[in-house]
XYZ file of C-alpha atoms in Angstrom:
313
model
C -6.401 14.667 -0.272
C -7.593 13.170 -3.536
C -5.584 11.359 -6.149
C -5.979 9.260 -9.253
C -5.548 5.490 -8.872
C -5.005 3.162 -11.844
C -8.672 3.382 -12.817
C -10.426 5.386 -10.110
C -10.109 8.545 -8.098
C -9.851 8.073 -4.356
C -9.862 10.418 -1.424
C -7.805 10.096 1.742
C -8.714 11.931 4.897
C -7.861 11.532 8.591
C -10.514 10.410 11.044
C -10.568 10.278 14.843
C -12.718 7.909 16.856
C -13.124 6.759 20.451
C -11.933 3.381 21.682
C -11.416 2.208 25.264
C -11.135 5.705 26.679
C -8.681 6.950 24.048
C -9.095 8.869 20.824
C -7.658 6.840 17.983
C -6.371 8.121 14.675
C -7.026 6.479 11.333
C -6.520 7.267 7.662
C -9.547 6.595 5.499
C -9.026 5.798 1.812
C -12.343 6.106 0.018
C -12.684 5.407 -3.722
C -14.952 7.662 -5.736
C -16.934 4.581 -6.746
C -17.584 1.887 -4.164
C -18.350 -1.684 -5.129
C -22.008 -2.419 -4.280
C -22.300 -4.098 -0.910
C -18.553 -3.887 -0.367
C -17.390 -4.050 3.232
C -14.713 -1.632 4.358
C -11.263 -2.974 5.211
C -9.671 -2.211 8.590
C -5.863 -2.461 8.491
C -4.055 -3.350 11.718
C -0.247 -3.138 12.003
C 2.068 -5.205 14.156
C 3.200 -4.128 17.608
C 6.366 -2.828 19.288
C 7.526 -0.520 16.528
C 7.165 3.062 15.373
C 4.235 3.667 13.019
C 4.837 4.251 9.338
C 2.308 2.037 7.577
C 5.159 -0.480 7.274
C 8.345 -0.113 5.264
C 7.748 1.465 1.885
C 4.265 2.604 3.005
C 3.074 -0.976 2.647
C -0.439 -0.487 4.031
C -0.886 2.799 2.166
C 0.049 1.099 -1.105
C -2.367 -1.749 -0.418
C -5.155 0.691 0.483
C -4.765 2.539 -2.802
C -4.647 -0.721 -4.737
C -7.900 -1.773 -3.070
C -9.411 1.584 -4.009
C -8.994 0.409 -7.589
C -11.422 -2.402 -6.768
C -13.869 0.021 -5.193
C -13.020 -1.129 -1.669
C -12.653 1.526 1.082
C -10.038 1.080 3.807
C -9.182 2.463 7.234
C -5.568 2.314 8.449
C -5.489 2.460 12.247
C -2.989 3.711 14.826
C -3.451 1.730 18.052
C -4.055 3.588 21.299
C -0.823 5.125 22.534
C 0.758 4.899 19.057
C 1.293 7.527 16.355
C -1.397 10.190 16.367
C -3.681 8.287 18.768
C -4.033 9.280 22.401
C -3.712 6.868 25.308
C -0.803 4.826 26.557
C 0.605 1.427 25.652
C 3.199 -0.161 27.937
C 3.591 -3.551 26.263
C 2.413 -5.793 23.452
C 1.235 -9.139 24.722
C -0.795 -11.674 22.755
C -2.644 -12.464 25.976
C -3.792 -8.814 26.054
C -4.852 -7.945 22.511
C -6.271 -4.614 21.324
C -9.765 -5.811 20.421
C -11.324 -2.586 21.753
C -9.397 -0.661 19.087
C -11.007 -2.850 16.415
C -14.437 -2.266 17.960
C -13.842 1.491 17.748
C -12.744 1.246 14.110
C -15.806 -0.782 13.115
C -17.974 1.744 14.950
C -16.716 4.749 12.990
C -17.109 2.809 9.737
C -20.674 1.947 10.713
C -21.353 5.664 11.184
C -20.145 6.170 7.602
C -22.570 3.536 6.332
C -20.368 0.418 6.239
C -22.047 -2.322 8.246
C -19.571 -5.071 7.297
C -15.775 -5.031 7.547
C -12.847 -7.137 6.493
C -9.680 -7.165 8.592
C -6.193 -7.107 7.084
C -3.522 -7.361 9.746
C 0.021 -8.461 10.443
C 1.782 -10.156 13.382
C 0.360 -8.793 16.673
C -2.376 -7.096 14.665
C -3.225 -10.426 13.028
C -3.794 -12.042 16.419
C -5.879 -9.008 17.434
C -7.957 -9.422 14.272
C -8.428 -13.120 14.971
C -9.598 -12.372 18.522
C -12.052 -9.825 17.095
C -13.498 -12.398 14.720
C -16.539 -12.881 16.929
C -17.765 -9.368 16.047
C -20.862 -9.733 13.904
C -19.613 -7.096 11.455
C -16.456 -9.043 10.525
C -16.977 -10.662 7.143
C -13.447 -11.859 6.276
C -9.848 -11.518 7.455
C -6.396 -11.713 5.895
C -3.729 -12.466 8.499
C -0.109 -11.829 7.508
C 2.507 -13.756 9.501
C 0.384 -14.263 12.627
C 2.252 -15.860 15.567
C 0.798 -19.215 16.556
C 2.151 -19.107 20.103
C 1.137 -16.667 22.830
C 3.861 -14.418 24.173
C 4.717 -10.825 24.870
C 7.617 -9.090 23.175
C 9.601 -9.423 26.396
C 8.817 -13.142 26.701
C 9.313 -14.042 23.060
C 12.673 -15.762 23.551
C 11.348 -17.919 26.360
C 8.044 -18.962 24.786
C 8.731 -19.158 21.064
C 9.486 -22.444 19.299
C 12.560 -24.635 19.623
C 13.511 -23.858 16.022
C 13.516 -20.169 16.905
C 15.768 -20.773 19.921
C 18.216 -22.761 17.802
C 18.426 -20.067 15.115
C 18.927 -17.352 17.724
C 21.393 -19.523 19.605
C 23.648 -19.736 16.560
C 24.145 -15.993 16.423
C 27.702 -14.920 17.171
C 26.672 -12.709 20.084
C 24.908 -15.635 21.742
C 27.734 -18.096 21.078
C 30.190 -15.637 22.576
C 27.972 -15.270 25.638
C 28.005 -19.027 26.193
C 31.545 -18.676 27.485
C 29.851 -17.576 30.688
C 28.737 -20.681 32.684
C 25.670 -18.874 33.978
C 24.504 -18.127 30.412
C 25.089 -21.754 29.408
C 22.948 -23.024 32.262
C 20.126 -20.584 31.463
C 20.105 -21.475 27.782
C 20.198 -25.218 28.508
C 17.253 -24.811 30.879
C 15.179 -23.146 28.160
C 15.995 -25.859 25.601
C 15.162 -28.664 28.055
C 11.817 -27.053 28.876
C 10.950 -26.698 25.199
C 11.943 -30.289 24.421
C 9.809 -31.534 27.318
C 6.908 -29.521 25.939
C 7.419 -31.021 22.492
C 7.349 -34.555 23.883
C 4.152 -33.839 25.795
C 2.198 -32.079 23.057
C 3.723 -33.206 19.764
C 2.449 -31.215 16.763
C 0.257 -29.046 18.979
C 3.292 -27.699 20.839
C 3.801 -24.976 18.222
C 0.281 -23.560 18.333
C -1.446 -22.078 21.356
C -4.879 -22.975 22.601
C -5.833 -19.319 22.191
C -4.976 -19.348 18.481
C -6.943 -22.562 17.938
C -9.895 -21.251 19.958
C -10.140 -17.981 18.036
C -9.632 -19.601 14.632
C -12.268 -22.229 15.455
C -14.758 -19.516 16.428
C -14.148 -17.690 13.156
C -14.503 -20.907 11.143
C -17.806 -21.689 12.859
C -19.124 -18.344 11.600
C -18.055 -19.290 8.030
C -15.747 -16.267 7.908
C -13.124 -16.674 5.147
C -9.566 -16.512 6.469
C -6.307 -16.046 4.581
C -3.075 -16.989 6.378
C 0.073 -15.738 4.630
C 3.684 -16.495 5.567
C 7.181 -16.371 4.173
C 8.881 -19.752 4.082
C 11.726 -18.330 6.196
C 9.397 -16.850 8.829
C 9.865 -18.403 12.260
C 6.083 -18.600 12.570
C 5.874 -20.601 9.340
C 8.055 -23.282 10.937
C 5.473 -23.453 13.726
C 2.657 -23.651 11.167
C 4.210 -26.548 9.255
C 4.531 -28.609 12.417
C 1.117 -27.578 13.755
C -0.634 -28.753 10.574
C 0.071 -32.326 11.692
C -2.187 -31.768 14.696
C -5.382 -29.929 15.618
C -4.638 -26.961 13.366
C -4.410 -29.188 10.311
C -7.708 -30.836 11.153
C -9.330 -27.444 11.648
C -8.099 -26.209 8.247
C -9.373 -29.392 6.586
C -12.779 -29.131 8.271
C -13.114 -25.521 7.114
C -13.370 -26.869 3.548
C -11.577 -24.031 1.798
C -12.679 -21.178 4.078
C -9.170 -21.117 5.604
C -6.500 -20.624 2.940
C -2.723 -20.649 3.390
C -0.438 -18.721 1.029
C 3.353 -18.683 1.161
C 6.187 -16.872 -0.555
C 9.926 -17.634 -0.674
C 12.080 -15.892 1.898
C 10.804 -13.815 4.786
C 7.414 -12.077 4.839
C 7.285 -11.039 8.511
C 8.293 -7.382 8.819
C 8.045 -6.708 5.057
C 11.701 -5.744 4.981
C 12.173 -6.493 1.296
C 10.184 -5.310 -1.705
C 9.230 -8.731 -3.150
C 7.583 -9.652 0.169
C 5.543 -6.444 0.084
C 4.476 -7.096 -3.502
C 3.525 -10.674 -2.682
C 1.402 -9.585 0.275
C -0.328 -6.775 -1.626
C -1.035 -8.914 -4.704
C -2.212 -11.890 -2.647
C -4.500 -9.885 -0.361
C -5.988 -7.773 -3.155
C -6.654 -10.839 -5.323
C -8.237 -12.643 -2.373
C -10.451 -9.668 -1.498
C -11.350 -9.298 -5.181
C -12.877 -12.782 -5.044
C -15.054 -11.767 -2.089
C -16.339 -8.431 -3.377
C -17.536 -7.588 -6.871
C -15.082 -5.026 -8.273
C -16.586 -1.848 -9.690
C -15.054 -2.499 -13.076
C -17.231 -5.508 -13.922
C -20.110 -5.016 -16.407
C -23.699 -4.378 -15.329
C -22.764 -3.052 -11.906
C -23.982 0.333 -10.770
C -21.296 1.706 -8.457
C -22.263 3.420 -5.243
C -21.220 7.035 -5.011
C -18.809 7.966 -2.237
C -21.071 10.843 -1.237
C -23.584 8.265 0.004
C -21.155 7.538 2.832
C -20.952 11.034 4.218
C -17.820 12.172 2.386
C -17.576 14.464 -0.618
C -16.911 12.873 -3.981
C -13.422 13.872 -5.191
C -13.453 16.109 -8.247
C -13.348 14.385 -11.637
């Protein structure tokens, strides 16, 4: 399928590629003119939900906006999700889908793109961060990445105290506290979290795994964008964590790790202003890394050089 973007024509076509014993599906958006030396962008969604490129076709909209800069993109369905084969039984930040990223970078390499940038959200953002050691990764934009390590099933137990308090004030929870057994269980969780806070201070809201992976990326001088909504539960963790090791790591990175925020909630992209903020912020950030095709004295690379037909003019 080909279509006209604001300034360029782009083509979208499905691709299949192997990863960890499964055949994964992706949608490639390839502009008719590619910015010289531009890496391709791999887009990774969150976990534990039905695929749809986010509400309002968020990733599809971003991909087409990036096509206007001459930047190709690949939107990926994880193994066991959407049109991909395989099976997924759980989403756990201790068991990230790095092999899926390796497969995506491999198919892009076959098309002539040696370098990639990763744009990812939530579980996908932690997967991208864990894949930051891949030599082909040139930059990454992480949207609402969790700082703590937990599976979907364990999220209530291992998320932050602030998260427990907000969830505890819901009517359904308050009603359940009439049961003595529920009261004891909830009190046990709060005591454990408070003990953890006393022991670790600011570092209690960020996992060692997050710090390890971010440190490894920073050591490779890979630019990182962290984006949150000010009402995101993970942003509360970030604010506290910046008083500890995370804050020192960001300072030592000397501008290579940027933090962007918007009012309200970004995580989940449930409202249009959050989608617009994320798309504008990511596209502007990527535009500073690559040289858009619209600038003077740049000879754009033809899409046909990457093994795909140039869309008709």
